[in-house]
PDB file of C-alpha atoms and ligand atoms in Angstrom:
ATOM      1  CA  UNK A   1      -9.830 -29.925 -38.050  1.00  0.00           C
ATOM      2  CA  UNK A   2      -6.721 -31.561 -39.216  1.00  0.00           C
ATOM      3  CA  UNK A   3      -4.576 -28.610 -38.527  1.00  0.00           C
ATOM      4  CA  UNK A   4      -5.844 -27.740 -35.149  1.00  0.00           C
ATOM      5  CA  UNK A   5      -5.773 -31.207 -33.949  1.00  0.00           C
ATOM      6  CA  UNK A   6      -2.080 -31.909 -35.030  1.00  0.00           C
ATOM      7  CA  UNK A   7      -0.048 -33.903 -32.322  1.00  0.00           C
ATOM      8  CA  UNK A   8      -2.923 -33.250 -29.566  1.00  0.00           C
ATOM      9  CA  UNK A   9      -4.845 -36.092 -28.849  1.00  0.00           C
ATOM     10  CA  UNK A  10      -3.214 -39.125 -27.348  1.00  0.00           C
ATOM     11  CA  UNK A  11      -4.905 -42.426 -27.895  1.00  0.00           C
ATOM     12  CA  UNK A  12      -7.016 -43.366 -24.838  1.00  0.00           C
ATOM     13  CA  UNK A  13      -6.833 -46.753 -25.677  1.00  0.00           C
ATOM     14  CA  UNK A  14      -3.021 -47.512 -26.219  1.00  0.00           C
ATOM     15  CA  UNK A  15      -1.804 -44.347 -24.667  1.00  0.00           C
ATOM     16  CA  UNK A  16       1.254 -44.564 -27.094  1.00  0.00           C
ATOM     17  CA  UNK A  17       0.268 -42.615 -30.217  1.00  0.00           C
ATOM     18  CA  UNK A  18      -1.521 -39.280 -31.373  1.00  0.00           C
ATOM     19  CA  UNK A  19      -4.887 -39.623 -33.229  1.00  0.00           C
ATOM     20  CA  UNK A  20      -5.499 -37.903 -36.396  1.00  0.00           C
ATOM     21  CA  UNK A  21      -8.040 -37.670 -39.274  1.00  0.00           C
ATOM     22  CA  UNK A  22      -7.163 -39.789 -42.108  1.00  0.00           C
ATOM     23  CA  UNK A  23      -7.713 -38.426 -45.583  1.00  0.00           C
ATOM     24  CA  UNK A  24     -10.330 -41.138 -46.750  1.00  0.00           C
ATOM     25  CA  UNK A  25     -12.253 -41.462 -43.230  1.00  0.00           C
ATOM     26  CA  UNK A  26     -13.018 -37.876 -42.427  1.00  0.00           C
ATOM     27  CA  UNK A  27     -15.572 -38.872 -39.581  1.00  0.00           C
ATOM     28  CA  UNK A  28     -13.026 -40.483 -37.347  1.00  0.00           C
ATOM     29  CA  UNK A  29     -10.039 -39.859 -35.353  1.00  0.00           C
ATOM     30  CA  UNK A  30      -7.561 -42.824 -35.892  1.00  0.00           C
ATOM     31  CA  UNK A  31      -4.589 -43.779 -33.653  1.00  0.00           C
ATOM     32  CA  UNK A  32      -1.525 -43.906 -35.646  1.00  0.00           C
ATOM     33  CA  UNK A  33      -0.124 -46.737 -33.421  1.00  0.00           C
ATOM     34  CA  UNK A  34      -2.855 -49.175 -32.460  1.00  0.00           C
ATOM     35  CA  UNK A  35      -5.428 -48.140 -35.435  1.00  0.00           C
ATOM     36  CA  UNK A  36      -8.222 -47.676 -32.869  1.00  0.00           C
ATOM     37  CA  UNK A  37     -10.964 -45.221 -34.180  1.00  0.00           C
ATOM     38  CA  UNK A  38     -12.993 -42.592 -32.419  1.00  0.00           C
ATOM     39  CA  UNK A  39     -15.964 -40.968 -34.121  1.00  0.00           C
ATOM     40  CA  UNK A  40     -16.015 -37.113 -34.821  1.00  0.00           C
ATOM     41  CA  UNK A  41     -19.719 -36.117 -34.380  1.00  0.00           C
ATOM     42  CA  UNK A  42     -21.547 -33.118 -34.289  1.00  0.00           C
ATOM     43  CA  UNK A  43     -18.345 -30.986 -34.481  1.00  0.00           C
ATOM     44  CA  UNK A  44     -16.638 -32.865 -31.437  1.00  0.00           C
ATOM     45  CA  UNK A  45     -14.091 -35.812 -31.143  1.00  0.00           C
ATOM     46  CA  UNK A  46     -15.833 -38.362 -28.938  1.00  0.00           C
ATOM     47  CA  UNK A  47     -13.278 -40.415 -27.045  1.00  0.00           C
ATOM     48  CA  UNK A  48     -15.934 -41.961 -24.504  1.00  0.00           C
ATOM     49  CA  UNK A  49     -17.845 -44.793 -25.409  1.00  0.00           C
ATOM     50  CA  UNK A  50     -21.069 -44.347 -23.711  1.00  0.00           C
ATOM     51  CA  UNK A  51     -21.017 -47.820 -22.081  1.00  0.00           C
ATOM     52  CA  UNK A  52     -17.994 -47.186 -19.955  1.00  0.00           C
ATOM     53  CA  UNK A  53     -19.697 -44.200 -18.337  1.00  0.00           C
ATOM     54  CA  UNK A  54     -21.264 -44.003 -15.011  1.00  0.00           C
ATOM     55  CA  UNK A  55     -22.462 -40.447 -13.986  1.00  0.00           C
ATOM     56  CA  UNK A  56     -23.649 -38.836 -10.966  1.00  0.00           C
ATOM     57  CA  UNK A  57     -26.983 -37.141 -10.549  1.00  0.00           C
ATOM     58  CA  UNK A  58     -25.372 -33.733 -10.900  1.00  0.00           C
ATOM     59  CA  UNK A  59     -23.601 -34.963 -14.036  1.00  0.00           C
ATOM     60  CA  UNK A  60     -26.930 -36.377 -15.462  1.00  0.00           C
ATOM     61  CA  UNK A  61     -28.362 -32.792 -14.673  1.00  0.00           C
ATOM     62  CA  UNK A  62     -25.718 -31.142 -16.994  1.00  0.00           C
ATOM     63  CA  UNK A  63     -26.889 -33.369 -19.930  1.00  0.00           C
ATOM     64  CA  UNK A  64     -30.532 -32.126 -19.790  1.00  0.00           C
ATOM     65  CA  UNK A  65     -31.652 -30.207 -22.858  1.00  0.00           C
ATOM     66  CA  UNK A  66     -33.166 -27.501 -20.772  1.00  0.00           C
ATOM     67  CA  UNK A  67     -29.911 -26.794 -18.886  1.00  0.00           C
ATOM     68  CA  UNK A  68     -28.079 -26.862 -21.981  1.00  0.00           C
ATOM     69  CA  UNK A  69     -30.238 -24.399 -24.099  1.00  0.00           C
ATOM     70  CA  UNK A  70     -30.274 -21.813 -21.328  1.00  0.00           C
ATOM     71  CA  UNK A  71     -26.749 -22.563 -19.629  1.00  0.00           C
ATOM     72  CA  UNK A  72     -24.791 -19.525 -21.225  1.00  0.00           C
ATOM     73  CA  UNK A  73     -27.900 -17.105 -20.935  1.00  0.00           C
ATOM     74  CA  UNK A  74     -29.037 -14.363 -18.357  1.00  0.00           C
ATOM     75  CA  UNK A  75     -31.178 -17.337 -17.171  1.00  0.00           C
ATOM     76  CA  UNK A  76     -28.379 -19.324 -15.728  1.00  0.00           C
ATOM     77  CA  UNK A  77     -24.655 -18.761 -15.817  1.00  0.00           C
ATOM     78  CA  UNK A  78     -24.993 -15.050 -16.379  1.00  0.00           C
ATOM     79  CA  UNK A  79     -28.024 -14.626 -14.368  1.00  0.00           C
ATOM     80  CA  UNK A  80     -28.590 -12.202 -11.347  1.00  0.00           C
ATOM     81  CA  UNK A  81     -29.539 -15.118  -9.136  1.00  0.00           C
ATOM     82  CA  UNK A  82     -25.996 -16.819  -9.822  1.00  0.00           C
ATOM     83  CA  UNK A  83     -24.293 -13.612  -9.407  1.00  0.00           C
ATOM     84  CA  UNK A  84     -25.792 -13.261  -5.927  1.00  0.00           C
ATOM     85  CA  UNK A  85     -25.379 -16.818  -4.963  1.00  0.00           C
ATOM     86  CA  UNK A  86     -21.734 -16.762  -5.991  1.00  0.00           C
ATOM     87  CA  UNK A  87     -20.960 -13.123  -4.959  1.00  0.00           C
ATOM     88  CA  UNK A  88     -19.557 -12.328  -8.300  1.00  0.00           C
ATOM     89  CA  UNK A  89     -21.079 -11.738 -11.818  1.00  0.00           C
ATOM     90  CA  UNK A  90     -20.003 -14.099 -14.785  1.00  0.00           C
ATOM     91  CA  UNK A  91     -18.446 -10.962 -16.419  1.00  0.00           C
ATOM     92  CA  UNK A  92     -16.464  -9.932 -13.491  1.00  0.00           C
ATOM     93  CA  UNK A  93     -15.250 -13.665 -12.900  1.00  0.00           C
ATOM     94  CA  UNK A  94     -14.496 -13.975 -16.677  1.00  0.00           C
ATOM     95  CA  UNK A  95     -12.220 -10.765 -16.459  1.00  0.00           C
ATOM     96  CA  UNK A  96     -10.371 -12.184 -13.451  1.00  0.00           C
ATOM     97  CA  UNK A  97      -9.915 -15.439 -15.208  1.00  0.00           C
ATOM     98  CA  UNK A  98      -8.697 -14.063 -18.530  1.00  0.00           C
ATOM     99  CA  UNK A  99      -6.237 -11.513 -16.714  1.00  0.00           C
ATOM    100  CA  UNK A 100      -4.887 -14.137 -14.357  1.00  0.00           C
ATOM    101  CA  UNK A 101      -4.193 -16.676 -17.281  1.00  0.00           C
ATOM    102  CA  UNK A 102      -2.906 -13.965 -19.506  1.00  0.00           C
ATOM    103  CA  UNK A 103      -5.028 -15.442 -22.130  1.00  0.00           C
ATOM    104  CA  UNK A 104      -4.545 -12.733 -24.729  1.00  0.00           C
ATOM    105  CA  UNK A 105      -0.823 -13.985 -24.962  1.00  0.00           C
ATOM    106  CA  UNK A 106      -1.304 -17.499 -24.451  1.00  0.00           C
ATOM    107  CA  UNK A 107      -0.692 -20.082 -27.294  1.00  0.00           C
ATOM    108  CA  UNK A 108      -2.507 -23.301 -25.994  1.00  0.00           C
ATOM    109  CA  UNK A 109      -5.361 -23.565 -23.623  1.00  0.00           C
ATOM    110  CA  UNK A 110      -7.394 -26.350 -22.292  1.00  0.00           C
ATOM    111  CA  UNK A 111     -10.684 -25.175 -21.077  1.00  0.00           C
ATOM    112  CA  UNK A 112     -11.435 -28.222 -18.832  1.00  0.00           C
ATOM    113  CA  UNK A 113     -15.215 -29.330 -18.250  1.00  0.00           C
ATOM    114  CA  UNK A 114     -16.050 -26.494 -20.708  1.00  0.00           C
ATOM    115  CA  UNK A 115     -19.712 -27.353 -20.820  1.00  0.00           C
ATOM    116  CA  UNK A 116     -21.199 -25.528 -23.780  1.00  0.00           C
ATOM    117  CA  UNK A 117     -17.694 -23.493 -24.089  1.00  0.00           C
ATOM    118  CA  UNK A 118     -18.720 -20.119 -22.472  1.00  0.00           C
ATOM    119  CA  UNK A 119     -15.014 -19.724 -21.820  1.00  0.00           C
ATOM    120  CA  UNK A 120     -13.648 -21.586 -24.801  1.00  0.00           C
ATOM    121  CA  UNK A 121     -15.153 -19.368 -27.325  1.00  0.00           C
ATOM    122  CA  UNK A 122     -14.223 -16.126 -25.513  1.00  0.00           C
ATOM    123  CA  UNK A 123     -10.767 -17.301 -24.989  1.00  0.00           C
ATOM    124  CA  UNK A 124     -10.496 -18.385 -28.819  1.00  0.00           C
ATOM    125  CA  UNK A 125     -11.682 -15.008 -29.765  1.00  0.00           C
ATOM    126  CA  UNK A 126      -9.280 -13.232 -27.364  1.00  0.00           C
ATOM    127  CA  UNK A 127      -6.124 -15.319 -28.248  1.00  0.00           C
ATOM    128  CA  UNK A 128      -6.293 -14.703 -32.110  1.00  0.00           C
ATOM    129  CA  UNK A 129      -3.700 -17.445 -32.557  1.00  0.00           C
ATOM    130  CA  UNK A 130      -2.845 -20.739 -31.087  1.00  0.00           C
ATOM    131  CA  UNK A 131      -5.590 -23.374 -30.141  1.00  0.00           C
ATOM    132  CA  UNK A 132      -8.152 -23.646 -27.440  1.00  0.00           C
ATOM    133  CA  UNK A 133      -9.332 -27.228 -26.482  1.00  0.00           C
ATOM    134  CA  UNK A 134     -12.670 -27.535 -24.848  1.00  0.00           C
ATOM    135  CA  UNK A 135     -13.086 -30.781 -22.990  1.00  0.00           C
ATOM    136  CA  UNK A 136     -16.343 -32.158 -21.354  1.00  0.00           C
ATOM    137  CA  UNK A 137     -17.957 -35.378 -20.574  1.00  0.00           C
ATOM    138  CA  UNK A 138     -21.225 -34.214 -21.615  1.00  0.00           C
ATOM    139  CA  UNK A 139     -22.383 -34.609 -25.476  1.00  0.00           C
ATOM    140  CA  UNK A 140     -25.244 -32.280 -25.338  1.00  0.00           C
ATOM    141  CA  UNK A 141     -23.168 -29.428 -24.029  1.00  0.00           C
ATOM    142  CA  UNK A 142     -20.338 -29.982 -26.766  1.00  0.00           C
ATOM    143  CA  UNK A 143     -22.671 -30.322 -29.628  1.00  0.00           C
ATOM    144  CA  UNK A 144     -24.263 -26.907 -28.404  1.00  0.00           C
ATOM    145  CA  UNK A 145     -20.808 -25.493 -28.288  1.00  0.00           C
ATOM    146  CA  UNK A 146     -19.295 -26.716 -31.440  1.00  0.00           C
ATOM    147  CA  UNK A 147     -22.295 -25.608 -33.317  1.00  0.00           C
ATOM    148  CA  UNK A 148     -21.930 -22.046 -32.023  1.00  0.00           C
ATOM    149  CA  UNK A 149     -18.199 -21.949 -32.748  1.00  0.00           C
ATOM    150  CA  UNK A 150     -18.781 -23.010 -36.240  1.00  0.00           C
ATOM    151  CA  UNK A 151     -21.438 -20.359 -36.660  1.00  0.00           C
ATOM    152  CA  UNK A 152     -19.095 -17.632 -35.281  1.00  0.00           C
ATOM    153  CA  UNK A 153     -16.367 -18.806 -37.610  1.00  0.00           C
ATOM    154  CA  UNK A 154     -13.920 -19.700 -34.786  1.00  0.00           C
ATOM    155  CA  UNK A 155     -11.144 -22.045 -36.471  1.00  0.00           C
ATOM    156  CA  UNK A 156      -8.910 -22.262 -33.424  1.00  0.00           C
ATOM    157  CA  UNK A 157     -11.336 -24.266 -31.201  1.00  0.00           C
ATOM    158  CA  UNK A 158     -11.618 -27.943 -30.958  1.00  0.00           C
ATOM    159  CA  UNK A 159     -14.054 -29.804 -28.644  1.00  0.00           C
ATOM    160  CA  UNK A 160     -13.197 -33.249 -27.267  1.00  0.00           C
ATOM    161  CA  UNK A 161     -15.268 -35.613 -25.147  1.00  0.00           C
ATOM    162  CA  UNK A 162     -13.290 -37.015 -22.453  1.00  0.00           C
ATOM    163  CA  UNK A 163     -12.962 -37.353 -18.690  1.00  0.00           C
ATOM    164  CA  UNK A 164     -11.300 -34.850 -16.585  1.00  0.00           C
ATOM    165  CA  UNK A 165      -9.854 -37.704 -14.579  1.00  0.00           C
ATOM    166  CA  UNK A 166      -8.071 -39.375 -17.612  1.00  0.00           C
ATOM    167  CA  UNK A 167      -6.786 -36.436 -19.936  1.00  0.00           C
ATOM    168  CA  UNK A 168      -5.955 -37.607 -23.309  1.00  0.00           C
ATOM    169  CA  UNK A 169      -3.005 -35.236 -23.965  1.00  0.00           C
ATOM    170  CA  UNK A 170       0.826 -35.703 -23.542  1.00  0.00           C
ATOM    171  CA  UNK A 171       2.530 -34.267 -20.438  1.00  0.00           C
ATOM    172  CA  UNK A 172       3.130 -30.489 -20.660  1.00  0.00           C
ATOM    173  CA  UNK A 173       0.924 -29.878 -23.654  1.00  0.00           C
ATOM    174  CA  UNK A 174      -0.711 -26.530 -22.399  1.00  0.00           C
ATOM    175  CA  UNK A 175       0.266 -22.952 -21.378  1.00  0.00           C
ATOM    176  CA  UNK A 176      -3.050 -22.585 -19.496  1.00  0.00           C
ATOM    177  CA  UNK A 177      -5.605 -24.893 -18.057  1.00  0.00           C
ATOM    178  CA  UNK A 178      -8.774 -23.479 -17.241  1.00  0.00           C
ATOM    179  CA  UNK A 179     -11.421 -25.231 -14.976  1.00  0.00           C
ATOM    180  CA  UNK A 180     -14.419 -23.110 -13.896  1.00  0.00           C
ATOM    181  CA  UNK A 181     -17.743 -24.401 -12.418  1.00  0.00           C
ATOM    182  CA  UNK A 182     -16.838 -28.123 -12.399  1.00  0.00           C
ATOM    183  CA  UNK A 183     -14.055 -28.966  -9.708  1.00  0.00           C
ATOM    184  CA  UNK A 184     -16.903 -29.740  -7.470  1.00  0.00           C
ATOM    185  CA  UNK A 185     -18.591 -32.000  -9.845  1.00  0.00           C
ATOM    186  CA  UNK A 186     -15.597 -34.581 -10.477  1.00  0.00           C
ATOM    187  CA  UNK A 187     -15.796 -37.621  -8.548  1.00  0.00           C
ATOM    188  CA  UNK A 188     -12.089 -37.496  -7.691  1.00  0.00           C
ATOM    189  CA  UNK A 189     -10.860 -33.746  -7.781  1.00  0.00           C
ATOM    190  CA  UNK A 190      -7.544 -34.887  -6.380  1.00  0.00           C
ATOM    191  CA  UNK A 191      -7.056 -37.159  -9.646  1.00  0.00           C
ATOM    192  CA  UNK A 192      -8.376 -34.182 -12.007  1.00  0.00           C
ATOM    193  CA  UNK A 193      -5.617 -31.908 -10.395  1.00  0.00           C
ATOM    194  CA  UNK A 194      -3.077 -34.405 -10.907  1.00  0.00           C
ATOM    195  CA  UNK A 195      -3.794 -34.601 -14.418  1.00  0.00           C
ATOM    196  CA  UNK A 196      -4.010 -30.821 -14.625  1.00  0.00           C
ATOM    197  CA  UNK A 197      -0.412 -30.646 -13.372  1.00  0.00           C
ATOM    198  CA  UNK A 198       0.715 -33.184 -15.810  1.00  0.00           C
ATOM    199  CA  UNK A 199      -0.642 -31.826 -19.060  1.00  0.00           C
ATOM    200  CA  UNK A 200       0.331 -28.199 -17.846  1.00  0.00           C
ATOM    201  CA  UNK A 201       3.836 -26.908 -19.213  1.00  0.00           C
ATOM    202  CA  UNK A 202       6.396 -25.879 -16.441  1.00  0.00           C
ATOM    203  CA  UNK A 203       5.442 -22.113 -15.733  1.00  0.00           C
ATOM    204  CA  UNK A 204       1.884 -22.609 -17.051  1.00  0.00           C
ATOM    205  CA  UNK A 205      -1.200 -21.315 -15.568  1.00  0.00           C
ATOM    206  CA  UNK A 206      -4.050 -22.965 -13.844  1.00  0.00           C
ATOM    207  CA  UNK A 207      -7.196 -20.915 -13.110  1.00  0.00           C
ATOM    208  CA  UNK A 208     -10.235 -22.526 -11.372  1.00  0.00           C
ATOM    209  CA  UNK A 209     -13.770 -21.371 -10.154  1.00  0.00           C
ATOM    210  CA  UNK A 210     -15.521 -23.572  -7.892  1.00  0.00           C
ATOM    211  CA  UNK A 211     -18.266 -24.078  -5.088  1.00  0.00           C
ATOM    212  CA  UNK A 212     -17.195 -22.978  -1.818  1.00  0.00           C
ATOM    213  CA  UNK A 213     -17.865 -24.854   1.292  1.00  0.00           C
ATOM    214  CA  UNK A 214     -19.843 -23.301   3.982  1.00  0.00           C
ATOM    215  CA  UNK A 215     -18.663 -23.075   7.472  1.00  0.00           C
ATOM    216  CA  UNK A 216     -20.473 -24.025  10.720  1.00  0.00           C
ATOM    217  CA  UNK A 217     -23.232 -26.505  11.385  1.00  0.00           C
ATOM    218  CA  UNK A 218     -25.234 -25.121   8.308  1.00  0.00           C
ATOM    219  CA  UNK A 219     -22.355 -25.418   5.963  1.00  0.00           C
ATOM    220  CA  UNK A 220     -21.827 -29.091   7.113  1.00  0.00           C
ATOM    221  CA  UNK A 221     -25.541 -29.881   6.489  1.00  0.00           C
ATOM    222  CA  UNK A 222     -25.590 -28.486   3.162  1.00  0.00           C
ATOM    223  CA  UNK A 223     -22.509 -30.165   2.412  1.00  0.00           C
ATOM    224  CA  UNK A 224     -23.858 -33.528   3.196  1.00  0.00           C
ATOM    225  CA  UNK A 225     -26.981 -32.847   1.372  1.00  0.00           C
ATOM    226  CA  UNK A 226     -25.079 -31.701  -1.920  1.00  0.00           C
ATOM    227  CA  UNK A 227     -22.655 -34.537  -1.597  1.00  0.00           C
ATOM    228  CA  UNK A 228     -25.429 -37.078  -2.040  1.00  0.00           C
ATOM    229  CA  UNK A 229     -26.384 -35.347  -5.353  1.00  0.00           C
ATOM    230  CA  UNK A 230     -22.542 -35.517  -6.456  1.00  0.00           C
ATOM    231  CA  UNK A 231     -21.081 -32.349  -5.827  1.00  0.00           C
ATOM    232  CA  UNK A 232     -18.731 -31.256  -2.955  1.00  0.00           C
ATOM    233  CA  UNK A 233     -17.769 -27.796  -1.656  1.00  0.00           C
ATOM    234  CA  UNK A 234     -13.881 -26.520  -1.048  1.00  0.00           C
ATOM    235  CA  UNK A 235     -12.361 -24.154   1.376  1.00  0.00           C
ATOM    236  CA  UNK A 236      -9.806 -21.860  -0.202  1.00  0.00           C
ATOM    237  CA  UNK A 237      -7.294 -23.195   2.550  1.00  0.00           C
ATOM    238  CA  UNK A 238      -7.894 -26.783   1.793  1.00  0.00           C
ATOM    239  CA  UNK A 239      -7.820 -26.214  -2.253  1.00  0.00           C
ATOM    240  CA  UNK A 240      -4.519 -24.138  -1.756  1.00  0.00           C
ATOM    241  CA  UNK A 241      -3.016 -27.004   0.026  1.00  0.00           C
ATOM    242  CA  UNK A 242      -4.026 -29.575  -2.337  1.00  0.00           C
ATOM    243  CA  UNK A 243      -2.583 -27.254  -5.211  1.00  0.00           C
ATOM    244  CA  UNK A 244       0.531 -27.112  -3.355  1.00  0.00           C
ATOM    245  CA  UNK A 245       0.787 -30.760  -2.813  1.00  0.00           C
ATOM    246  CA  UNK A 246       0.299 -31.452  -6.646  1.00  0.00           C
ATOM    247  CA  UNK A 247       3.393 -29.249  -7.370  1.00  0.00           C
ATOM    248  CA  UNK A 248       1.696 -25.803  -8.060  1.00  0.00           C
ATOM    249  CA  UNK A 249       3.318 -22.576  -6.498  1.00  0.00           C
ATOM    250  CA  UNK A 250       2.248 -18.933  -6.732  1.00  0.00           C
ATOM    251  CA  UNK A 251      -1.286 -19.638  -5.532  1.00  0.00           C
ATOM    252  CA  UNK A 252      -3.376 -16.646  -5.383  1.00  0.00           C
ATOM    253  CA  UNK A 253      -7.104 -16.420  -4.364  1.00  0.00           C
ATOM    254  CA  UNK A 254      -9.083 -13.829  -6.392  1.00  0.00           C
ATOM    255  CA  UNK A 255     -12.425 -14.563  -4.688  1.00  0.00           C
ATOM    256  CA  UNK A 256     -13.663 -16.311  -1.796  1.00  0.00           C
ATOM    257  CA  UNK A 257     -17.210 -15.235  -0.756  1.00  0.00           C
ATOM    258  CA  UNK A 258     -20.811 -16.574  -0.561  1.00  0.00           C
ATOM    259  CA  UNK A 259     -20.835 -19.968  -2.419  1.00  0.00           C
ATOM    260  CA  UNK A 260     -17.734 -19.276  -4.911  1.00  0.00           C
ATOM    261  CA  UNK A 261     -13.877 -19.511  -4.922  1.00  0.00           C
ATOM    262  CA  UNK A 262     -11.919 -18.171  -7.702  1.00  0.00           C
ATOM    263  CA  UNK A 263      -7.930 -19.372  -7.546  1.00  0.00           C
ATOM    264  CA  UNK A 264      -4.977 -19.094  -9.791  1.00  0.00           C
ATOM    265  CA  UNK A 265      -1.833 -21.165  -9.551  1.00  0.00           C
ATOM    266  CA  UNK A 266       1.514 -21.847 -11.484  1.00  0.00           C
ATOM    267  CA  UNK A 267       2.997 -25.302 -12.277  1.00  0.00           C
ATOM    268  CA  UNK A 268       6.573 -25.409 -10.939  1.00  0.00           C
TER     269      UNK A 268
HETATM  270  C1  LIG B   1     -21.424 -26.288 -14.595  1.00  0.00           C
HETATM  271  S1  LIG B   1     -20.621 -26.879 -16.198  1.00  0.00           S
HETATM  272  C2  LIG B   1     -19.339 -25.849 -16.264  1.00  0.00           C
HETATM  273  C3  LIG B   1     -19.404 -24.920 -17.652  1.00  0.00           C
HETATM  274  C4  LIG B   1     -18.255 -23.982 -17.976  1.00  0.00           C
HETATM  275  N1  LIG B   1     -16.913 -24.355 -17.744  1.00  0.00           N
HETATM  276  C5  LIG B   1     -18.448 -22.850 -17.119  1.00  0.00           C
HETATM  277  O1  LIG B   1     -17.597 -22.212 -16.259  1.00  0.00           O
HETATM  278  O2  LIG B   1     -19.719 -22.292 -16.861  1.00  0.00           O
HETATM  279  C6  LIG B   1     -19.854 -28.210 -15.486  1.00  0.00           C
HETATM  280  C7  LIG B   1     -19.377 -29.276 -16.651  1.00  0.00           C
HETATM  281  O3  LIG B   1     -18.570 -30.178 -16.127  1.00  0.00           O
HETATM  282  C8  LIG B   1     -18.671 -31.312 -16.937  1.00  0.00           C
HETATM  283  N2  LIG B   1     -18.177 -32.481 -16.176  1.00  0.00           N
HETATM  284  C9  LIG B   1     -18.778 -33.233 -15.030  1.00  0.00           C
HETATM  285  N3  LIG B   1     -17.806 -34.219 -14.816  1.00  0.00           N
HETATM  286  C10 LIG B   1     -16.946 -34.193 -15.712  1.00  0.00           C
HETATM  287  C11 LIG B   1     -15.800 -35.038 -15.847  1.00  0.00           C
HETATM  288  N4  LIG B   1     -15.521 -36.053 -15.013  1.00  0.00           N
HETATM  289  N5  LIG B   1     -14.740 -34.798 -16.966  1.00  0.00           N
HETATM  290  C12 LIG B   1     -15.199 -33.791 -17.759  1.00  0.00           C
HETATM  291  N6  LIG B   1     -16.380 -33.103 -17.644  1.00  0.00           N
HETATM  292  C13 LIG B   1     -17.142 -33.216 -16.694  1.00  0.00           C
HETATM  293  C14 LIG B   1     -20.215 -31.566 -17.030  1.00  0.00           C
HETATM  294  O4  LIG B   1     -20.529 -32.314 -18.087  1.00  0.00           O
HETATM  295  C15 LIG B   1     -20.584 -29.991 -17.340  1.00  0.00           C
HETATM  296  O5  LIG B   1     -20.584 -29.642 -18.646  1.00  0.00           O
END
């Protein structure tokens, strides 16, 4: 933990210093400047006091033990049903994402809204060296992911609990930011994309997979219904334009069908 988190987490409280593990307080991340302490529990660093959180119905859903337990299996993310709804299987999506981000040669990767770490651990295995940070708001998801990473002996992964809207990292910290299956869940996707742009190094790659907004009357009705539960869809045009506005170039749409969009972009 000490080695992999060196000069990584910026204190969410004072935003002035890095947090690290003290030799005599192994269960906490402590800010070197203001002294604020954040617990390390169940294998992840918790930067979000529960009291400050307000969650949408969709975010709550992501915390339920039933979903966490089946998330990575053929009953959910890798299911035939998901592949049919999204128009692409998970394995194909993962291949597209890893290729677009050139994960095999990356040194520092942020897997944003990593859930249980379906991408985080795959990246860690592919990269070999360097570090992968899996960040999510859901403690049950992170607990599951951290336990699997430990079991699989992956020592280049660290899991952090924080919000995608206020990333606890210095500017230009990562070569790659990946955000799959989550942009549509964020209460303020624009703010999250701004944060992605801030923490990516110039020339760094952003990969994203998100819910595609349907067209026509049916699409509008569906959008209204899903928004009331806390998630929104995107059109590839609108997402491209937003990325451009946030300072990205080389925007490439890899998949734009059924209910799913997969894109990559480069930070200028
Ligand atoms: C559907 S899962 C995606 C997991 C994984 N990235 C994948 O591709 O399958 C969405 C995740 O987004 C997380 N999430 C939602 N809002 C968030 C926020 N504001 N900050 C960080 N994570 C968030 C949820 O907790 C959930 O684990």
